[in-house]
CSV table of C-alpha atoms in Angstrom, one decimal:
chain,number,residue,atom,x,y,z
A,1,GLY,CA,52.9,-74.3,-167.8
A,2,GLY,CA,56.4,-73.8,-168.9
A,3,PRO,CA,58.5,-72.4,-171.8
A,4,VAL,CA,56.7,-72.1,-175.1
A,5,GLN,CA,58.5,-71.7,-178.4
A,6,LEU,CA,57.8,-68.4,-180.2
A,7,ARG,CA,55.8,-68.7,-183.4
A,8,ALA,CA,57.7,-68.5,-186.7
A,9,GLU,CA,56.4,-65.0,-187.3
A,10,TRP,CA,58.8,-63.7,-184.6
A,11,GLY,CA,61.7,-64.5,-187.0
A,12,VAL,CA,65.2,-65.5,-186.1
A,13,VAL,CA,65.5,-64.1,-182.6
A,14,ARG,CA,69.0,-62.9,-181.4
A,15,THR,CA,67.9,-61.5,-178.1
A,16,PRO,CA,64.7,-62.2,-176.2
A,17,ARG,CA,63.7,-59.5,-173.6
A,18,GLY,CA,60.8,-59.9,-171.2
A,19,GLY,CA,59.0,-56.7,-170.5
A,20,GLY,CA,58.4,-55.2,-167.1
A,21,TRP,CA,54.9,-54.1,-168.0
A,22,PHE,CA,53.3,-57.4,-169.1
A,23,ASN,CA,54.9,-57.6,-172.5
A,24,VAL,CA,57.8,-59.1,-174.5
A,25,PHE,CA,60.3,-57.7,-176.9
A,26,THR,CA,62.7,-59.5,-179.1
A,27,ILE,CA,65.6,-58.4,-181.2
A,28,ARG,CA,65.9,-60.3,-184.5
A,29,GLN,CA,69.2,-61.2,-186.1
A,30,ASP,CA,69.0,-58.1,-188.3
A,31,GLY,CA,68.4,-55.8,-185.3
A,32,THR,CA,64.6,-55.4,-185.9
A,33,VAL,CA,62.6,-55.1,-182.7
A,34,MET,CA,59.4,-57.0,-182.3
A,35,THR,CA,56.9,-56.8,-179.5
A,36,SER,CA,53.6,-58.1,-178.1
A,37,GLY,CA,51.6,-57.7,-174.9
A,38,TYR,CA,49.9,-55.0,-172.8
A,39,PHE,CA,49.9,-51.5,-174.2
A,40,SER,CA,50.3,-48.8,-171.6
A,41,ASN,CA,51.3,-45.2,-172.3
A,42,GLY,CA,53.3,-45.9,-175.5
A,43,ASN,CA,55.6,-48.6,-174.0
A,44,LEU,CA,55.4,-50.9,-177.0
A,45,GLY,CA,56.6,-48.2,-179.5
A,46,ILE,CA,53.9,-48.9,-182.0
A,47,GLY,CA,52.2,-45.5,-182.1
A,48,PRO,CA,49.2,-44.3,-180.2
A,49,GLN,CA,46.8,-47.0,-179.1
A,50,THR,CA,44.1,-47.3,-176.4
A,51,ASN,CA,45.6,-48.0,-173.0
A,52,ASP,CA,44.9,-51.4,-171.5
A,53,THR,CA,44.8,-53.0,-175.0
A,54,ALA,CA,46.4,-56.4,-175.5
A,55,ILE,CA,48.5,-56.4,-178.7
A,56,ASN,CA,48.8,-59.9,-179.9
A,57,GLY,CA,52.1,-59.8,-181.8
A,58,PRO,CA,54.5,-60.1,-183.1
A,59,VAL,CA,54.3,-56.5,-184.1
A,60,ALA,CA,57.4,-54.5,-185.3
A,61,VAL,CA,58.4,-51.5,-183.1
A,62,LEU,CA,58.1,-48.4,-185.3
A,63,ALA,CA,61.2,-46.3,-186.3
A,64,ASP,CA,62.3,-43.0,-184.8
A,65,THR,CA,61.4,-41.5,-188.2
A,66,CYS,CA,57.7,-42.1,-187.5
A,67,SER,CA,55.5,-39.3,-186.1
A,68,ALA,CA,52.0,-40.5,-186.8
A,69,LEU,CA,50.1,-43.6,-187.9
A,70,PRO,CA,50.2,-45.1,-190.5
A,71,CYS,CA,54.0,-45.5,-190.7
A,72,ALA,CA,55.8,-48.3,-192.5
A,73,ASP,CA,59.3,-47.6,-191.0
A,74,VAL,CA,60.4,-50.1,-188.4
A,75,LEU,CA,63.2,-49.8,-185.8
A,76,THR,CA,66.3,-51.7,-187.0
A,77,GLY,CA,69.9,-52.0,-186.0
A,78,VAL,CA,69.2,-52.4,-182.2
A,79,THR,CA,71.8,-54.3,-180.2
A,80,ASP,CA,70.2,-54.1,-176.7
A,81,LEU,CA,66.8,-53.3,-175.2
A,82,VAL,CA,65.3,-53.0,-171.7
A,83,ASN,CA,61.8,-52.3,-170.5
A,84,THR,CA,60.9,-50.9,-167.1
A,85,ASN,CA,58.0,-51.4,-164.6
A,86,THR,CA,57.1,-47.8,-165.2
A,87,ALA,CA,56.1,-48.4,-168.9
A,88,VAL,CA,59.3,-47.0,-170.4
A,89,THR,CA,61.4,-48.8,-173.0
A,90,LEU,CA,65.0,-48.1,-173.9
A,91,ALA,CA,67.0,-49.4,-176.9
A,92,LEU,CA,70.6,-49.2,-177.9
A,93,ARG,CA,71.3,-48.5,-181.6
A,94,ASN,CA,74.7,-47.4,-183.0
A,95,GLY,CA,75.9,-46.5,-179.5
A,96,GLN,CA,73.0,-44.2,-178.9
A,97,ILE,CA,70.1,-44.6,-176.5
A,98,TYR,CA,66.5,-44.4,-177.8
A,99,THR,CA,63.4,-44.3,-175.5
A,100,TRP,CA,59.7,-44.4,-175.7
A,101,GLY,CA,56.7,-44.9,-173.4
A,102,ALA,CA,55.4,-43.1,-170.3
A,103,ARG,CA,56.8,-39.6,-169.9
A,104,ASN,CA,56.2,-39.6,-166.2
A,105,GLN,CA,59.8,-40.5,-165.3
A,106,ALA,CA,63.2,-38.9,-165.7
A,107,LEU,CA,64.1,-41.9,-167.9
A,108,GLN,CA,62.6,-40.0,-170.8
A,109,GLY,CA,65.2,-37.3,-170.5
A,110,ASP,CA,64.5,-33.6,-170.2
A,111,TYR,CA,60.9,-34.0,-171.5
A,112,GLY,CA,59.9,-33.6,-167.8
A,113,PHE,CA,56.9,-34.9,-165.9
A,114,VAL,CA,53.2,-34.7,-167.0
A,115,ARG,CA,53.9,-34.3,-170.6
A,116,PRO,CA,52.5,-36.4,-173.5
A,117,ASN,CA,53.7,-40.0,-173.8
A,118,VAL,CA,56.3,-40.9,-176.4
A,119,TYR,CA,54.6,-43.3,-178.9
A,120,PHE,CA,57.6,-43.7,-181.2
A,121,PRO,CA,61.3,-44.3,-180.4
A,122,ARG,CA,63.2,-41.0,-179.8
A,123,LEU,CA,66.8,-40.3,-179.1
A,124,LEU,CA,67.3,-39.7,-175.4
A,125,PRO,CA,68.0,-36.0,-175.1
A,126,ASN,CA,71.5,-34.9,-173.8
A,127,SER,CA,72.7,-38.5,-173.7
A,128,GLY,CA,75.6,-38.4,-176.2
A,129,GLY,CA,76.9,-41.7,-177.7
A,130,GLY,CA,79.4,-44.5,-177.4
A,131,TYR,CA,77.2,-46.8,-175.2
A,132,SER,CA,77.6,-50.6,-175.4
A,133,ALA,CA,75.0,-52.0,-172.9
A,134,LEU,CA,71.8,-51.1,-171.1
A,135,SER,CA,70.1,-52.2,-167.8
A,136,ALA,CA,67.0,-50.8,-166.1
A,137,SER,CA,65.0,-51.2,-163.0
A,138,ASN,CA,61.7,-49.7,-162.0
A,139,ALA,CA,62.5,-46.0,-162.7
A,140,HIS,CA,66.2,-45.8,-163.3
A,141,ALA,CA,68.6,-47.1,-165.9
A,142,LEU,CA,72.3,-47.9,-166.3
A,143,ALA,CA,74.4,-47.9,-169.4
A,144,ILE,CA,78.0,-48.9,-170.1
A,145,GLY,CA,79.4,-45.8,-171.9
A,146,PRO,CA,82.7,-44.5,-173.3
A,147,GLY,CA,85.8,-45.9,-171.6
A,148,ASN,CA,83.8,-48.8,-170.2
A,149,VAL,CA,82.3,-46.5,-167.5
A,150,VAL,CA,78.9,-46.9,-165.9
A,151,TYR,CA,76.3,-44.1,-166.4
A,152,ALA,CA,73.0,-43.8,-164.5
A,153,TRP,CA,69.8,-41.7,-164.9
A,154,GLY,CA,66.2,-41.6,-163.9
A,155,ALA,CA,64.9,-41.6,-160.3
A,156,GLY,CA,67.4,-41.9,-157.6
A,157,TRP,CA,65.2,-43.5,-154.9
A,158,ARG,CA,67.3,-45.2,-152.2
A,159,GLY,CA,70.5,-44.0,-153.9
A,160,ALA,CA,69.9,-45.9,-157.2
A,161,LEU,CA,71.9,-43.4,-159.2
A,162,GLY,CA,75.1,-44.0,-157.3
A,163,ASP,CA,75.5,-40.3,-156.5
A,164,GLY,CA,75.1,-40.7,-152.7
A,165,VAL,CA,71.8,-38.8,-152.7
A,166,ASP,CA,68.5,-40.5,-151.9
A,167,GLY,CA,65.6,-39.2,-154.0
A,168,SER,CA,67.6,-37.3,-156.5
A,169,SER,CA,66.6,-37.4,-160.2
A,170,ARG,CA,68.7,-37.2,-163.3
A,171,ASN,CA,67.4,-36.6,-166.8
A,172,ALA,CA,70.4,-37.7,-168.8
A,173,PRO,CA,73.1,-40.3,-168.2
A,174,GLY,CA,75.6,-39.2,-165.7
A,175,MET,CA,78.9,-41.0,-164.8
A,176,VAL,CA,78.7,-43.1,-161.7
A,177,THR,CA,81.8,-42.4,-159.5
A,178,THR,CA,83.1,-44.1,-156.4
A,179,PRO,CA,84.2,-42.2,-153.3
């Protein structure tokens, strides 16, 4: 069909975000993050679930203080959020970048490949602070950081990190410079 209004349970939505992995996220007026859709490798931030499960939300994304279920704490204060096609979600809160989902990409920071998925939001390692906006693609992300400068990290296929190297990988945001 066409556009459908979200049910009242979603609350007053400030920012709607479509998910790259068959899901949807919204940021409510108070900065609480809500989600619904296809669960894969922790991408929804709601704790461990069975992969390939449809989560019929809205369900609140759990807080970075959670480490196991049950957990009543929810992620609040979020100003921006992106979701990738590689089942990784990134959120911006208080100028810092939080991440959760599949740990098979450099987007998760120095956690490395073939490690357990991240089921609850965690601060992106070695990322610093002072960020004001996020963007992401399949396996790399961009952020506007201190001094209104662009930072990139993740997989650098086809030169996506702006460092002039095809196939490089970066585990933490690095400044994009021009020649």
